[in-house]
Each structure stands twice: as structure tokens, then as C-alpha cells.
Amino acid sequence: MNPLGWGLRRSESQEDSVLNDPKSSDQALLERVAGRDSQALADLYDRYAPVALALAGRILGDRSEAEDVLQVVFTRVWTSAGRYDSAKGSPASWLLSWVRNGAIDRLRRRDALQRASLRAMGEAPAGHDGGHADHDGAAEERERLKQAVDSLPADQRQVIELAYFEGLSQTQIAQRLGEPLGTVKTRVRLGMNKLRQALPGEAH
Amino acid sequence: MNPQDLEALAPLYALEALDGEELERFQKALQGSESLQALVREYRHAATALPRSLDPVEPTPGLKSRLLETVAPPAERSAPVFTRTFWGLAAVAVFSIIGYSLLHPTECHGLVFQGGPEVTGDLLWTKRHVTLRVRGLPPLPPGKVYQLWHIMPGMPGPVGQKTFVLDASGILVGSDSMKDAITAQCSFAITMEPLGGSPSPTLPIYALARN
């Protein structure tokens, strides 16, 4: 597994040197950002921005708004990298939780009419102009994760996605689906256990 | 709540889907249990499979450079500053709700623009530099521009900044350097003005970003 995680976009020779460079782990980059190293922020951006934008776009259904979220989040990374606490999660989960929460906050601010019109545009982020040429290893990792998510039973995947992408609580999910709360809990637990098995360990 | 019950709630907590009394009890138990903290950490990491399995989307060219320019701006440029006039009720309304938080002067901060029902946007600022991006503003009639105003407590009125037009997508995107240092108590407004900008703002305010 690529120890740098996903979204890496460098040439193979660059990748080799980066892989061997302890200064370029996610954790090390955050420490350098905390020390006001803007190149470290640029490296972190290159590594995470495409997935962060995909996540914000998936939640918001609007590329422009998703990019707004991205810019705010990376600015906050710049100001708050020193407060990252590895005890609470990996750098990836820390950063992506900001993207997720920022996008969900925006989603909640929209009125119902605006939300409906955006969804009518389709689930794919609008204006997806140009592909993302990431490294083979990152593509393979993404494919592996996609298979893990796709292999979840539909009812388990549904409750997890409602929580993750729409920010619904367990009670709200139960109400939305018309299912008992206990059923929702069980589905989340079973599905998350499968994802946990698919992602052993944490990439710091 | 026994350990098995708590472990069963960990994936819900990691997804931020836990609510009510269960959330309170779980948070209390979490503080004193390293094993539970480790479990939550694992589930949080597992949840990243969802975004990481999505097809990545390449950000718009220029977004990265705007970000880096904001957090580490180039040498500060001089900016046009027009005469200042009192902005009456608008400024009073803004300042009445401003919180006086303490912020480090060299840090970069973000504010959200609000306005009409379709207006959304952000303004990122350091001590003397702003980058803004606002969507949902009305199209500009011929001979008109949007102008940014910097509103500071203690000043006689808003300070006129750069003027902007909308890009091809109808979005106002740009950056500006401030003659006067931005503080945590500052707010920003956007009005529609004649070409070249105005010495004093013309109401209404189309977008407002306030601390």
C-alpha cells in the first residue's frame, strides 16, 4: 500500500524520492505547515485537493461551491495545523472531516428549492472538466476502496452514506427510511466493520 | 452502559450520527477509555473509504495559487483608497453584532459572504490581503462594477477598495491589498457602483461578510 495514501500526482521518479522522505508523510507535512511552510501546504494540497473536491462536490452537487469549501478548508489547515491531534484520527480523516462538515454546513444553508434544482443536475460534481491523472498506485488504492464500498449490502451502504454525505443522525436516518432505530444502528455497525476490515491501520 | 454497548456505538459516533442521550453517555465514556478512543480512531479512518473511493476531481487551475497567495501573500501592493464617509445604519448594524475575539495579526482567516437568497461566497484574509469569491450576484448593467468596502470599527466610514466585474461564469473572483490593516473586528461589503468605483458606497449592500 502506498504509504502516502491517495491522490499523489507526481512522476514515478519523484514518487520514489518522496516515499523515502520522512518529511513528506501527512503528519510531517502538517508539522511543517504549522511552522508556516507554505510549500508543505502546497504539497498537502496536491495530495488531498482532488479527493477533497470530489467529496465536497458529492455533497453539494456544485463544483463552484465545492471549490469554495476547499479553499476555506485549506486556509484553516494553514491556521490550525498546529492543533492537529493524532490521537483523534489520521491526518486524512482530520482534513476530510473538515471538508465534509464544511460542505454539509453549506448544504444545510440552502433552501429547499435551490437544493432540488441542484440535485436535478445529477450527482456528479458539475463542471468536471478534465480528468485527474494520478499515480497508478493511487488509482489502484481507489479501486480497492471502491470495491469495498460497492461490496457493502445496499441497506448498509445506504445508512452509512446518509450519515456521511448528508450528515444525518441515526434518528434522522430512521425517520427518513421509516425503519426502527435499532435496525439503523445494526446496519451502520455491520457496514462500518466491513470498511474497517478493508482499511486496516491508519496512515499517519 | 457496558463496554460492548459502547463498542457498538463507536461506528455511529465516528460517523457523527450518534445523538441524544447516547451521544452524551458515549462522550463521557470516551474521555476515560483509551481503547474506545482507539476504536473511534479506526472507524473514522474507515469512513474515509467513502470519499477516497470517489473519482478525484482536479481543482480549477488557479485555485491553488489563490490559496497560497492568501496564506503567504506577495509583497504588499498599494491599493486605491477613496474618501471615507459615514455609512450610517449599515455600519452600525454590522458593528453591533461584531464579537471582539483576539486573533493573531498574521494568521489567515475566512469569512462567509451573505446577501440575497442566491448569494454565497467566502473572503479569506490576512493582515493586509483579501481574496474573495462570491456567487449569485446580479449581472452588472453597462457602466457598473462591484466594489469591495472595508468596514472598520473606529473609522468614520467604510474604506473603498478595488472594483470587480463578474467572470464568464457570473462569479466575482479576485484579490486585493488593504491600505489599512485588517483586524478581527472588520467586516466587508460589496455594492454596485459606477465604473471606476465610488468615494462612498451606494446602497443596497449586495453581499456582506462580517466577523
mmCIF file of C-alpha atoms in Angstrom:
data_model
loop_
_atom_site.group_PDB
_atom_site.id
_atom_site.type_symbol
_atom_site.label_atom_id
_atom_site.label_comp_id
_atom_site.label_asym_id
_atom_site.label_seq_id
_atom_site.Cartn_x
_atom_site.Cartn_y
_atom_site.Cartn_z
ATOM 1 C CA MET A 1 0.000 0.000 0.000
ATOM 2 C CA ASN A 2 1.206 3.440 -0.860
ATOM 3 C CA PRO A 3 2.286 4.898 2.471
ATOM 4 C CA LEU A 4 1.436 8.367 1.237
ATOM 5 C CA GLY A 5 -2.164 7.422 0.711
ATOM 6 C CA TRP A 6 -4.071 8.511 -2.333
ATOM 7 C CA GLY A 7 -4.212 11.407 -4.696
ATOM 8 C CA LEU A 8 -0.497 11.601 -5.229
ATOM 9 C CA ARG A 9 0.278 13.177 -8.566
ATOM 10 C CA ARG A 10 3.964 13.036 -9.253
ATOM 11 C CA SER A 11 6.215 11.311 -11.683
ATOM 12 C CA GLU A 12 7.422 7.873 -10.744
ATOM 13 C CA SER A 13 10.940 9.063 -10.011
ATOM 14 C CA GLN A 14 9.607 11.883 -7.868
ATOM 15 C CA GLU A 15 7.376 9.416 -6.128
ATOM 16 C CA ASP A 16 10.279 7.185 -5.217
ATOM 17 C CA SER A 17 12.106 10.033 -3.601
ATOM 18 C CA VAL A 18 9.018 11.207 -1.820
ATOM 19 C CA LEU A 19 8.233 7.768 -0.480
ATOM 20 C CA ASN A 20 11.640 7.622 1.097
ATOM 21 C CA ASP A 21 11.431 11.099 2.501
ATOM 22 C CA PRO A 22 10.101 11.156 6.064
ATOM 23 C CA LYS A 23 9.492 14.884 5.674
ATOM 24 C CA SER A 24 6.624 14.179 3.290
ATOM 25 C CA SER A 25 4.381 11.952 5.409
ATOM 26 C CA ASP A 26 1.000 13.506 6.098
ATOM 27 C CA GLN A 27 1.946 14.046 9.707
ATOM 28 C CA ALA A 28 5.273 15.644 8.797
ATOM 29 C CA LEU A 29 3.600 17.930 6.272
ATOM 30 C CA LEU A 30 1.137 19.114 8.893
ATOM 31 C CA GLU A 31 4.001 19.849 11.255
ATOM 32 C CA ARG A 32 5.735 21.876 8.552
ATOM 33 C CA VAL A 33 2.501 23.731 7.799
ATOM 34 C CA ALA A 34 2.212 24.551 11.490
ATOM 35 C CA GLY A 35 5.677 26.053 11.165
ATOM 36 C CA ARG A 36 4.420 28.299 8.358
ATOM 37 C CA ASP A 37 5.967 26.346 5.490
ATOM 38 C CA SER A 38 3.772 27.255 2.534
ATOM 39 C CA GLN A 39 5.451 24.624 0.334
ATOM 40 C CA ALA A 40 4.217 21.988 2.762
ATOM 41 C CA LEU A 41 0.697 23.368 2.356
ATOM 42 C CA ALA A 42 1.142 23.185 -1.418
ATOM 43 C CA ASP A 43 2.244 19.544 -1.121
ATOM 44 C CA LEU A 44 -0.698 18.745 1.118
ATOM 45 C CA TYR A 45 -2.992 20.464 -1.376
ATOM 46 C CA ASP A 46 -1.607 18.397 -4.266
ATOM 47 C CA ARG A 47 -2.151 15.248 -2.262
ATOM 48 C CA TYR A 48 -5.638 15.875 -0.946
ATOM 49 C CA ALA A 49 -7.365 18.525 -3.051
ATOM 50 C CA PRO A 50 -8.709 16.180 -5.793
ATOM 51 C CA VAL A 51 -10.351 13.844 -3.277
ATOM 52 C CA ALA A 52 -11.474 16.719 -1.065
ATOM 53 C CA LEU A 53 -13.079 18.363 -4.090
ATOM 54 C CA ALA A 54 -14.740 15.090 -5.072
ATOM 55 C CA LEU A 55 -16.130 14.798 -1.553
ATOM 56 C CA ALA A 56 -17.423 18.376 -1.394
ATOM 57 C CA GLY A 57 -18.841 18.002 -4.899
ATOM 58 C CA ARG A 58 -20.583 14.772 -3.946
ATOM 59 C CA ILE A 59 -22.241 16.506 -1.012
ATOM 60 C CA LEU A 60 -23.032 19.820 -2.668
ATOM 61 C CA GLY A 61 -23.574 18.803 -6.297
ATOM 62 C CA ASP A 62 -21.973 22.077 -7.330
ATOM 63 C CA ARG A 63 -18.348 22.457 -8.346
ATOM 64 C CA SER A 64 -18.053 26.138 -7.619
ATOM 65 C CA GLU A 65 -19.405 25.800 -4.110
ATOM 66 C CA ALA A 66 -17.224 22.738 -3.592
ATOM 67 C CA GLU A 67 -14.160 24.789 -4.518
ATOM 68 C CA ASP A 68 -15.225 27.460 -2.043
ATOM 69 C CA VAL A 69 -15.248 24.789 0.646
ATOM 70 C CA LEU A 70 -11.872 23.538 -0.489
ATOM 71 C CA GLN A 71 -10.303 26.977 -0.229
ATOM 72 C CA VAL A 72 -11.744 27.634 3.204
ATOM 73 C CA VAL A 73 -10.627 24.226 4.465
ATOM 74 C CA PHE A 74 -7.053 24.568 3.261
ATOM 75 C CA THR A 75 -6.894 28.058 4.723
ATOM 76 C CA ARG A 76 -7.990 26.569 8.019
ATOM 77 C CA VAL A 77 -5.351 23.887 7.665
ATOM 78 C CA TRP A 78 -2.840 26.725 7.363
ATOM 79 C CA THR A 79 -4.068 28.396 10.532
ATOM 80 C CA SER A 80 -4.830 25.282 12.556
ATOM 81 C CA ALA A 81 -2.299 22.636 11.577
ATOM 82 C CA GLY A 82 -0.624 23.073 14.947
ATOM 83 C CA ARG A 83 -3.788 21.898 16.638
ATOM 84 C CA TYR A 84 -3.919 18.572 14.804
ATOM 85 C CA ASP A 85 -4.121 15.771 17.357
ATOM 86 C CA SER A 86 -3.072 12.380 16.033
ATOM 87 C CA ALA A 87 -4.833 10.749 18.980
ATOM 88 C CA LYS A 88 -8.166 11.686 17.404
ATOM 89 C CA GLY A 89 -7.532 10.339 13.944
ATOM 90 C CA SER A 90 -5.280 10.213 10.924
ATOM 91 C CA PRO A 91 -4.442 13.403 9.033
ATOM 92 C CA ALA A 92 -6.661 12.127 6.213
ATOM 93 C CA SER A 93 -9.693 11.710 8.443
ATOM 94 C CA TRP A 94 -8.960 15.069 10.130
ATOM 95 C CA LEU A 95 -8.787 17.003 6.882
ATOM 96 C CA LEU A 96 -11.633 15.174 5.156
ATOM 97 C CA SER A 97 -13.882 15.665 8.171
ATOM 98 C CA TRP A 98 -13.419 19.421 7.754
ATOM 99 C CA VAL A 99 -14.312 19.158 4.095
ATOM 100 C CA ARG A 100 -17.328 17.032 4.890
ATOM 101 C CA ASN A 101 -18.550 19.286 7.690
ATOM 102 C CA GLY A 102 -17.936 22.440 5.661
ATOM 103 C CA ALA A 103 -19.876 21.056 2.721
ATOM 104 C CA ILE A 104 -22.729 19.793 4.900
ATOM 105 C CA ASP A 105 -22.960 23.182 6.611
ATOM 106 C CA ARG A 106 -23.343 24.802 3.232
ATOM 107 C CA LEU A 107 -25.870 22.207 2.166
ATOM 108 C CA ARG A 108 -27.987 22.987 5.205
ATOM 109 C CA ARG A 109 -27.937 26.694 4.405
ATOM 110 C CA ARG A 110 -29.584 26.198 1.086
ATOM 111 C CA ASP A 111 -33.307 26.495 0.815
ATOM 112 C CA ALA A 112 -35.289 23.502 -0.331
ATOM 113 C CA LEU A 113 -35.923 24.887 -3.807
ATOM 114 C CA GLN A 114 -32.265 25.514 -4.514
ATOM 115 C CA ARG A 115 -31.357 22.069 -3.245
ATOM 116 C CA ALA A 116 -33.885 20.417 -5.502
ATOM 117 C CA SER A 117 -32.662 22.234 -8.584
ATOM 118 C CA LEU A 118 -29.042 21.295 -7.915
ATOM 119 C CA ARG A 119 -29.867 17.646 -7.446
ATOM 120 C CA ALA A 120 -31.704 17.704 -10.736
ATOM 121 C CA MET A 121 -28.306 18.437 -12.304
ATOM 122 C CA GLY A 122 -27.120 14.987 -11.314
ATOM 123 C CA GLU A 123 -24.935 13.580 -8.622
ATOM 124 C CA ALA A 124 -21.631 14.093 -10.370
ATOM 125 C CA PRO A 125 -19.856 17.327 -9.464
ATOM 126 C CA ALA A 126 -20.839 19.926 -12.019
ATOM 127 C CA GLY A 127 -18.217 21.122 -14.435
ATOM 128 C CA HIS A 128 -15.978 18.126 -14.068
ATOM 129 C CA ASP A 129 -13.581 19.469 -16.647
ATOM 130 C CA GLY A 130 -10.632 17.263 -17.220
ATOM 131 C CA GLY A 131 -9.607 14.058 -15.623
ATOM 132 C CA HIS A 132 -7.293 13.547 -12.760
ATOM 133 C CA ALA A 133 -4.047 11.906 -13.744
ATOM 134 C CA ASP A 134 -2.970 10.373 -10.501
ATOM 135 C CA HIS A 135 -0.349 7.793 -9.912
ATOM 136 C CA ASP A 136 -1.116 4.163 -10.682
ATOM 137 C CA GLY A 137 -0.786 3.225 -7.034
ATOM 138 C CA ALA A 138 -3.354 5.822 -6.044
ATOM 139 C CA ALA A 139 -5.733 4.603 -8.734
ATOM 140 C CA GLU A 140 -5.359 1.031 -7.548
ATOM 141 C CA GLU A 141 -5.948 2.061 -3.971
ATOM 142 C CA ARG A 142 -9.044 3.977 -5.007
ATOM 143 C CA GLU A 143 -10.316 0.978 -6.950
ATOM 144 C CA ARG A 144 -9.766 -1.247 -3.926
ATOM 145 C CA LEU A 145 -11.725 1.151 -1.712
ATOM 146 C CA LYS A 146 -14.444 1.471 -4.312
ATOM 147 C CA GLN A 147 -14.814 -2.294 -4.338
ATOM 148 C CA ALA A 148 -15.008 -2.286 -0.540
ATOM 149 C CA VAL A 149 -17.768 0.318 -0.596
ATOM 150 C CA ASP A 150 -19.568 -1.307 -3.515
ATOM 151 C CA SER A 151 -19.452 -4.704 -1.822
ATOM 152 C CA LEU A 152 -21.471 -3.441 1.129
ATOM 153 C CA PRO A 153 -25.063 -4.668 1.144
ATOM 154 C CA ALA A 154 -27.265 -1.909 -0.228
ATOM 155 C CA ASP A 155 -29.083 -1.294 3.054
ATOM 156 C CA GLN A 156 -25.806 -0.958 4.969
ATOM 157 C CA ARG A 157 -24.270 1.326 2.394
ATOM 158 C CA GLN A 158 -27.397 3.461 2.323
ATOM 159 C CA VAL A 159 -27.382 4.255 6.043
ATOM 160 C CA ILE A 160 -23.637 4.940 6.066
ATOM 161 C CA GLU A 161 -23.912 7.288 3.084
ATOM 162 C CA LEU A 162 -26.861 9.110 4.605
ATOM 163 C CA ALA A 163 -24.772 9.734 7.702
ATOM 164 C CA TYR A 164 -21.547 10.600 5.918
ATOM 165 C CA PHE A 165 -22.674 12.548 2.863
ATOM 166 C CA GLU A 166 -25.857 14.119 4.207
ATOM 167 C CA GLY A 167 -24.868 14.491 7.847
ATOM 168 C CA LEU A 168 -27.989 12.784 9.166
ATOM 169 C CA SER A 169 -28.113 11.448 12.706
ATOM 170 C CA GLN A 170 -29.186 7.899 13.441
ATOM 171 C CA THR A 171 -32.634 9.170 14.443
ATOM 172 C CA GLN A 172 -32.983 11.188 11.251
ATOM 173 C CA ILE A 173 -31.912 8.209 9.168
ATOM 174 C CA ALA A 174 -34.511 6.021 10.861
ATOM 175 C CA GLN A 175 -37.160 8.641 10.174
ATOM 176 C CA ARG A 176 -36.056 9.103 6.574
ATOM 177 C CA LEU A 177 -36.162 5.368 5.869
ATOM 178 C CA GLY A 178 -39.113 4.529 8.074
ATOM 179 C CA GLU A 179 -37.033 1.879 9.816
ATOM 180 C CA PRO A 180 -36.651 1.156 13.541
ATOM 181 C CA LEU A 181 -33.694 2.918 15.160
ATOM 182 C CA GLY A 182 -32.232 -0.439 16.165
ATOM 183 C CA THR A 183 -32.200 -1.569 12.556
ATOM 184 C CA VAL A 184 -30.317 1.545 11.506
ATOM 185 C CA LYS A 185 -27.749 1.027 14.257
ATOM 186 C CA THR A 186 -27.183 -2.565 13.243
ATOM 187 C CA ARG A 187 -26.768 -1.708 9.576
ATOM 188 C CA VAL A 188 -24.278 1.048 10.368
ATOM 189 C CA ARG A 189 -22.293 -1.193 12.669
ATOM 190 C CA LEU A 190 -22.137 -4.094 10.200
ATOM 191 C CA GLY A 191 -21.216 -1.862 7.283
ATOM 192 C CA MET A 192 -18.602 0.107 9.181
ATOM 193 C CA ASN A 193 -16.997 -3.079 10.427
ATOM 194 C CA LYS A 194 -16.585 -4.204 6.836
ATOM 195 C CA LEU A 195 -14.992 -0.900 5.865
ATOM 196 C CA ARG A 196 -12.750 -1.109 8.902
ATOM 197 C CA GLN A 197 -11.542 -4.508 7.761
ATOM 198 C CA ALA A 198 -10.890 -3.082 4.300
ATOM 199 C CA LEU A 199 -8.783 -0.245 5.740
ATOM 200 C CA PRO A 200 -6.601 -1.839 8.379
ATOM 201 C CA GLY A 201 -4.341 0.513 10.274
ATOM 202 C CA GLU A 202 -4.081 4.236 9.904
ATOM 203 C CA ALA A 203 -1.941 6.216 7.542
ATOM 204 C CA HIS A 204 -0.304 8.880 9.659
ATOM 205 C CA MET B 1 -23.607 1.215 29.507
ATOM 206 C CA ASN B 2 -21.290 -1.773 29.336
ATOM 207 C CA PRO B 3 -18.148 -1.943 27.155
ATOM 208 C CA GLN B 4 -19.882 -3.987 24.475
ATOM 209 C CA ASP B 5 -22.653 -1.417 24.166
ATOM 210 C CA LEU B 6 -20.082 1.337 23.880
ATOM 211 C CA GLU B 7 -18.153 -0.523 21.199
ATOM 212 C CA ALA B 8 -21.360 -0.977 19.256
ATOM 213 C CA LEU B 9 -21.907 2.791 19.296
ATOM 214 C CA ALA B 10 -18.363 3.632 18.184
ATOM 215 C CA PRO B 11 -19.072 3.414 14.420
ATOM 216 C CA LEU B 12 -22.104 5.682 14.816
ATOM 217 C CA TYR B 13 -20.036 8.148 16.808
ATOM 218 C CA ALA B 14 -17.270 8.093 14.196
ATOM 219 C CA LEU B 15 -19.855 8.955 11.541
ATOM 220 C CA GLU B 16 -21.195 11.751 13.803
ATOM 221 C CA ALA B 17 -24.578 10.022 13.644
ATOM 222 C CA LEU B 18 -24.963 9.427 17.341
ATOM 223 C CA ASP B 19 -27.443 11.721 19.038
ATOM 224 C CA GLY B 20 -29.429 12.304 22.201
ATOM 225 C CA GLU B 21 -28.549 10.725 25.500
ATOM 226 C CA GLU B 22 -26.475 8.043 23.826
ATOM 227 C CA LEU B 23 -24.154 10.700 22.488
ATOM 228 C CA GLU B 24 -23.702 12.263 25.903
ATOM 229 C CA ARG B 25 -23.026 8.924 27.556
ATOM 230 C CA PHE B 26 -20.638 7.872 24.844
ATOM 231 C CA GLN B 27 -18.670 11.113 25.013
ATOM 232 C CA LYS B 28 -18.357 10.756 28.768
ATOM 233 C CA ALA B 29 -17.124 7.179 28.461
ATOM 234 C CA LEU B 30 -14.771 8.131 25.645
ATOM 235 C CA GLN B 31 -12.842 10.561 27.829
ATOM 236 C CA GLY B 32 -11.715 7.826 30.151
ATOM 237 C CA SER B 33 -11.115 4.961 27.756
ATOM 238 C CA GLU B 34 -8.049 4.751 25.568
ATOM 239 C CA SER B 35 -9.305 1.562 23.929
ATOM 240 C CA LEU B 36 -12.556 3.266 22.966
ATOM 241 C CA GLN B 37 -10.620 6.239 21.614
ATOM 242 C CA ALA B 38 -8.529 3.871 19.510
ATOM 243 C CA LEU B 39 -11.659 2.188 18.208
ATOM 244 C CA VAL B 40 -13.206 5.532 17.224
ATOM 245 C CA ARG B 41 -9.966 6.457 15.501
ATOM 246 C CA GLU B 42 -10.132 3.248 13.458
ATOM 247 C CA TYR B 43 -13.746 3.811 12.468
ATOM 248 C CA ARG B 44 -13.009 7.417 11.496
ATOM 249 C CA HIS B 45 -10.247 6.171 9.286
ATOM 250 C CA ALA B 46 -12.564 3.503 7.860
ATOM 251 C CA ALA B 47 -15.090 6.197 6.989
ATOM 252 C CA THR B 48 -12.533 7.860 4.734
ATOM 253 C CA ALA B 49 -13.128 4.944 2.352
ATOM 254 C CA LEU B 50 -16.244 6.801 1.225
ATOM 255 C CA PRO B 51 -14.534 9.945 -0.145
ATOM 256 C CA ARG B 52 -11.396 8.065 -1.130
ATOM 257 C CA SER B 53 -13.415 5.737 -3.337
ATOM 258 C CA LEU B 54 -14.835 8.665 -5.315
ATOM 259 C CA ASP B 55 -13.278 9.626 -8.627
ATOM 260 C CA PRO B 56 -10.944 12.511 -7.792
ATOM 261 C CA VAL B 57 -11.753 15.895 -9.287
ATOM 262 C CA GLU B 58 -8.990 18.196 -10.421
ATOM 263 C CA PRO B 59 -9.448 21.674 -8.907
ATOM 264 C CA THR B 60 -9.748 24.634 -11.230
ATOM 265 C CA PRO B 61 -6.346 25.944 -12.296
ATOM 266 C CA GLY B 62 -5.576 28.982 -10.211
ATOM 267 C CA LEU B 63 -7.293 27.793 -7.054
ATOM 268 C CA LYS B 64 -4.031 26.599 -5.566
ATOM 269 C CA SER B 65 -2.190 29.799 -6.413
ATOM 270 C CA ARG B 66 -5.009 31.895 -4.935
ATOM 271 C CA LEU B 67 -4.818 29.847 -1.772
ATOM 272 C CA LEU B 68 -1.067 30.206 -1.497
ATOM 273 C CA GLU B 69 -1.247 33.906 -2.303
ATOM 274 C CA THR B 70 -3.714 34.320 0.522
ATOM 275 C CA VAL B 71 -1.767 32.468 3.168
ATOM 276 C CA ALA B 72 1.591 33.817 2.053
ATOM 277 C CA PRO B 73 0.828 36.973 0.086
ATOM 278 C CA PRO B 74 3.418 38.555 -2.198
ATOM 279 C CA ALA B 75 4.897 41.919 -1.373
ATOM 280 C CA GLU B 76 2.053 44.159 -0.484
ATOM 281 C CA ARG B 77 0.825 46.436 -3.186
ATOM 282 C CA SER B 78 -0.633 49.879 -2.815
ATOM 283 C CA ALA B 79 -4.368 49.967 -3.125
ATOM 284 C CA PRO B 80 -6.667 52.793 -4.101
ATOM 285 C CA VAL B 81 -8.403 54.301 -1.134
ATOM 286 C CA PHE B 82 -11.221 56.661 -1.733
ATOM 287 C CA THR B 83 -12.520 59.276 0.606
ATOM 288 C CA ARG B 84 -14.369 57.938 3.550
ATOM 289 C CA THR B 85 -17.873 58.834 4.543
ATOM 290 C CA PHE B 86 -20.057 57.644 7.282
ATOM 291 C CA TRP B 87 -22.190 54.682 6.260
ATOM 292 C CA GLY B 88 -24.900 55.203 8.820
ATOM 293 C CA LEU B 89 -27.177 52.431 9.740
ATOM 294 C CA ALA B 90 -25.482 49.752 7.695
ATOM 295 C CA ALA B 91 -22.225 50.046 9.573
ATOM 296 C CA VAL B 92 -23.981 50.418 12.904
ATOM 297 C CA ALA B 93 -25.885 47.217 12.227
ATOM 298 C CA VAL B 94 -22.675 45.435 11.366
ATOM 299 C CA PHE B 95 -20.700 46.641 14.351
ATOM 300 C CA SER B 96 -23.482 45.929 16.800
ATOM 301 C CA ILE B 97 -23.056 42.194 16.278
ATOM 302 C CA ILE B 98 -19.310 42.010 15.952
ATOM 303 C CA GLY B 99 -17.527 39.914 18.537
ATOM 304 C CA TYR B 100 -14.198 41.149 19.743
ATOM 305 C CA SER B 101 -12.210 37.958 19.513
ATOM 306 C CA LEU B 102 -8.456 38.029 19.722
ATOM 307 C CA LEU B 103 -6.676 36.824 16.608
ATOM 308 C CA HIS B 104 -3.065 36.740 15.713
ATOM 309 C CA PRO B 105 -2.463 39.508 13.191
ATOM 310 C CA THR B 106 -0.525 37.377 10.698
ATOM 311 C CA GLU B 107 -2.952 34.489 10.582
ATOM 312 C CA CYS B 108 -5.250 33.835 7.687
ATOM 313 C CA HIS B 109 -8.972 33.764 8.334
ATOM 314 C CA GLY B 110 -12.129 33.067 6.432
ATOM 315 C CA LEU B 111 -15.463 34.864 6.389
ATOM 316 C CA VAL B 112 -18.668 33.891 4.649
ATOM 317 C CA PHE B 113 -20.484 36.350 2.394
ATOM 318 C CA GLN B 114 -24.215 36.589 2.774
ATOM 319 C CA GLY B 115 -26.718 38.578 0.797
ATOM 320 C CA GLY B 116 -29.743 37.737 -1.288
ATOM 321 C CA PRO B 117 -31.077 34.198 -1.335
ATOM 322 C CA GLU B 118 -28.663 33.141 -4.060
ATOM 323 C CA VAL B 119 -25.560 34.892 -2.788
ATOM 324 C CA THR B 120 -22.841 32.660 -1.369
ATOM 325 C CA GLY B 121 -19.143 33.232 -1.097
ATOM 326 C CA ASP B 122 -16.072 33.452 1.033
ATOM 327 C CA LEU B 123 -13.496 36.043 1.842
ATOM 328 C CA LEU B 124 -10.108 34.916 3.063
ATOM 329 C CA TRP B 125 -7.909 37.490 4.728
ATOM 330 C CA THR B 126 -4.578 38.021 6.274
ATOM 331 C CA LYS B 127 -3.469 41.253 7.881
ATOM 332 C CA ARG B 128 -3.401 43.263 4.666
ATOM 333 C CA HIS B 129 -4.650 40.988 1.945
ATOM 334 C CA VAL B 130 -8.004 39.555 0.937
ATOM 335 C CA THR B 131 -9.130 37.011 -1.620
ATOM 336 C CA LEU B 132 -12.804 36.826 -2.359
ATOM 337 C CA ARG B 133 -15.130 34.640 -4.357
ATOM 338 C CA VAL B 134 -18.835 35.451 -4.493
ATOM 339 C CA ARG B 135 -21.561 33.727 -6.438
ATOM 340 C CA GLY B 136 -25.155 34.682 -7.072
ATOM 341 C CA LEU B 137 -24.650 38.427 -7.568
ATOM 342 C CA PRO B 138 -26.913 40.062 -10.150
ATOM 343 C CA PRO B 139 -25.405 40.670 -13.596
ATOM 344 C CA LEU B 140 -23.846 44.116 -13.911
ATOM 345 C CA PRO B 141 -25.625 46.679 -16.086
ATOM 346 C CA PRO B 142 -23.403 48.565 -18.574
ATOM 347 C CA GLY B 143 -21.178 51.105 -16.854
ATOM 348 C CA LYS B 144 -21.404 49.438 -13.455
ATOM 349 C CA VAL B 145 -18.925 47.470 -11.348
ATOM 350 C CA TYR B 146 -18.964 45.824 -7.982
ATOM 351 C CA GLN B 147 -16.848 47.481 -5.315
ATOM 352 C CA LEU B 148 -15.444 45.992 -2.135
ATOM 353 C CA TRP B 149 -15.664 48.012 1.077
ATOM 354 C CA HIS B 150 -13.624 47.502 4.197
ATOM 355 C CA ILE B 151 -15.548 48.401 7.346
ATOM 356 C CA MET B 152 -13.520 49.019 10.484
ATOM 357 C CA PRO B 153 -14.618 49.990 13.965
ATOM 358 C CA GLY B 154 -13.439 53.455 14.866
ATOM 359 C CA MET B 155 -13.195 54.661 11.290
ATOM 360 C CA PRO B 156 -15.558 57.402 10.064
ATOM 361 C CA GLY B 157 -16.906 55.124 7.357
ATOM 362 C CA PRO B 158 -16.209 52.240 5.010
ATOM 363 C CA VAL B 159 -12.988 52.305 3.021
ATOM 364 C CA GLY B 160 -13.431 51.788 -0.688
ATOM 365 C CA GLN B 161 -11.299 49.064 -2.170
ATOM 366 C CA LYS B 162 -10.930 47.542 -5.613
ATOM 367 C CA THR B 163 -13.713 47.239 -8.128
ATOM 368 C CA PHE B 164 -14.603 43.944 -9.749
ATOM 369 C CA VAL B 165 -16.651 42.567 -12.604
ATOM 370 C CA LEU B 166 -18.122 39.094 -12.829
ATOM 371 C CA ASP B 167 -16.266 36.410 -14.710
ATOM 372 C CA ALA B 168 -17.755 34.397 -17.566
ATOM 373 C CA SER B 169 -19.497 32.136 -15.054
ATOM 374 C CA GLY B 170 -21.095 35.071 -13.280
ATOM 375 C CA ILE B 171 -18.777 34.758 -10.300
ATOM 376 C CA LEU B 172 -16.870 37.579 -8.661
ATOM 377 C CA VAL B 173 -13.334 36.337 -8.082
ATOM 378 C CA GLY B 174 -10.367 38.463 -7.112
ATOM 379 C CA SER B 175 -7.954 39.647 -4.513
ATOM 380 C CA ASP B 176 -6.938 42.980 -3.094
ATOM 381 C CA SER B 177 -4.409 44.503 -0.755
ATOM 382 C CA MET B 178 -5.565 46.752 2.041
ATOM 383 C CA LYS B 179 -4.012 50.068 2.948
ATOM 384 C CA ASP B 180 -5.280 49.718 6.476
ATOM 385 C CA ALA B 181 -4.606 46.581 8.459
ATOM 386 C CA ILE B 182 -7.494 44.166 8.743
ATOM 387 C CA THR B 183 -8.458 43.179 12.244
ATOM 388 C CA ALA B 184 -10.769 40.597 13.727
ATOM 389 C CA GLN B 185 -13.401 43.287 14.145
ATOM 390 C CA CYS B 186 -13.510 44.178 10.447
ATOM 391 C CA SER B 187 -16.291 43.427 8.019
ATOM 392 C CA PHE B 188 -16.524 43.632 4.268
ATOM 393 C CA ALA B 189 -19.338 44.648 1.956
ATOM 394 C CA ILE B 190 -19.939 44.679 -1.772
ATOM 395 C CA THR B 191 -22.010 47.310 -3.537
ATOM 396 C CA MET B 192 -22.710 48.165 -7.159
ATOM 397 C CA GLU B 193 -21.019 51.386 -8.244
ATOM 398 C CA PRO B 194 -20.298 53.366 -11.412
ATOM 399 C CA LEU B 195 -17.295 52.322 -13.479
ATOM 400 C CA GLY B 196 -14.109 53.243 -11.626
ATOM 401 C CA GLY B 197 -15.681 52.962 -8.227
ATOM 402 C CA SER B 198 -17.175 55.474 -5.833
ATOM 403 C CA PRO B 199 -15.760 57.519 -2.976
ATOM 404 C CA SER B 200 -18.650 56.381 -0.840
ATOM 405 C CA PRO B 201 -20.860 53.332 -1.105
ATOM 406 C CA THR B 202 -24.201 53.235 -2.819
ATOM 407 C CA LEU B 203 -26.845 51.172 -1.084
ATOM 408 C CA PRO B 204 -28.033 48.464 -1.206
ATOM 409 C CA ILE B 205 -25.362 46.099 0.029
ATOM 410 C CA TYR B 206 -25.264 43.098 -2.288
ATOM 411 C CA ALA B 207 -23.071 40.924 -0.097
ATOM 412 C CA LEU B 208 -21.777 41.256 3.440
ATOM 413 C CA ALA B 209 -19.053 39.289 5.216
ATOM 414 C CA ARG B 210 -18.808 40.072 8.868
ATOM 415 C CA ASN B 211 -16.899 38.791 11.825
#
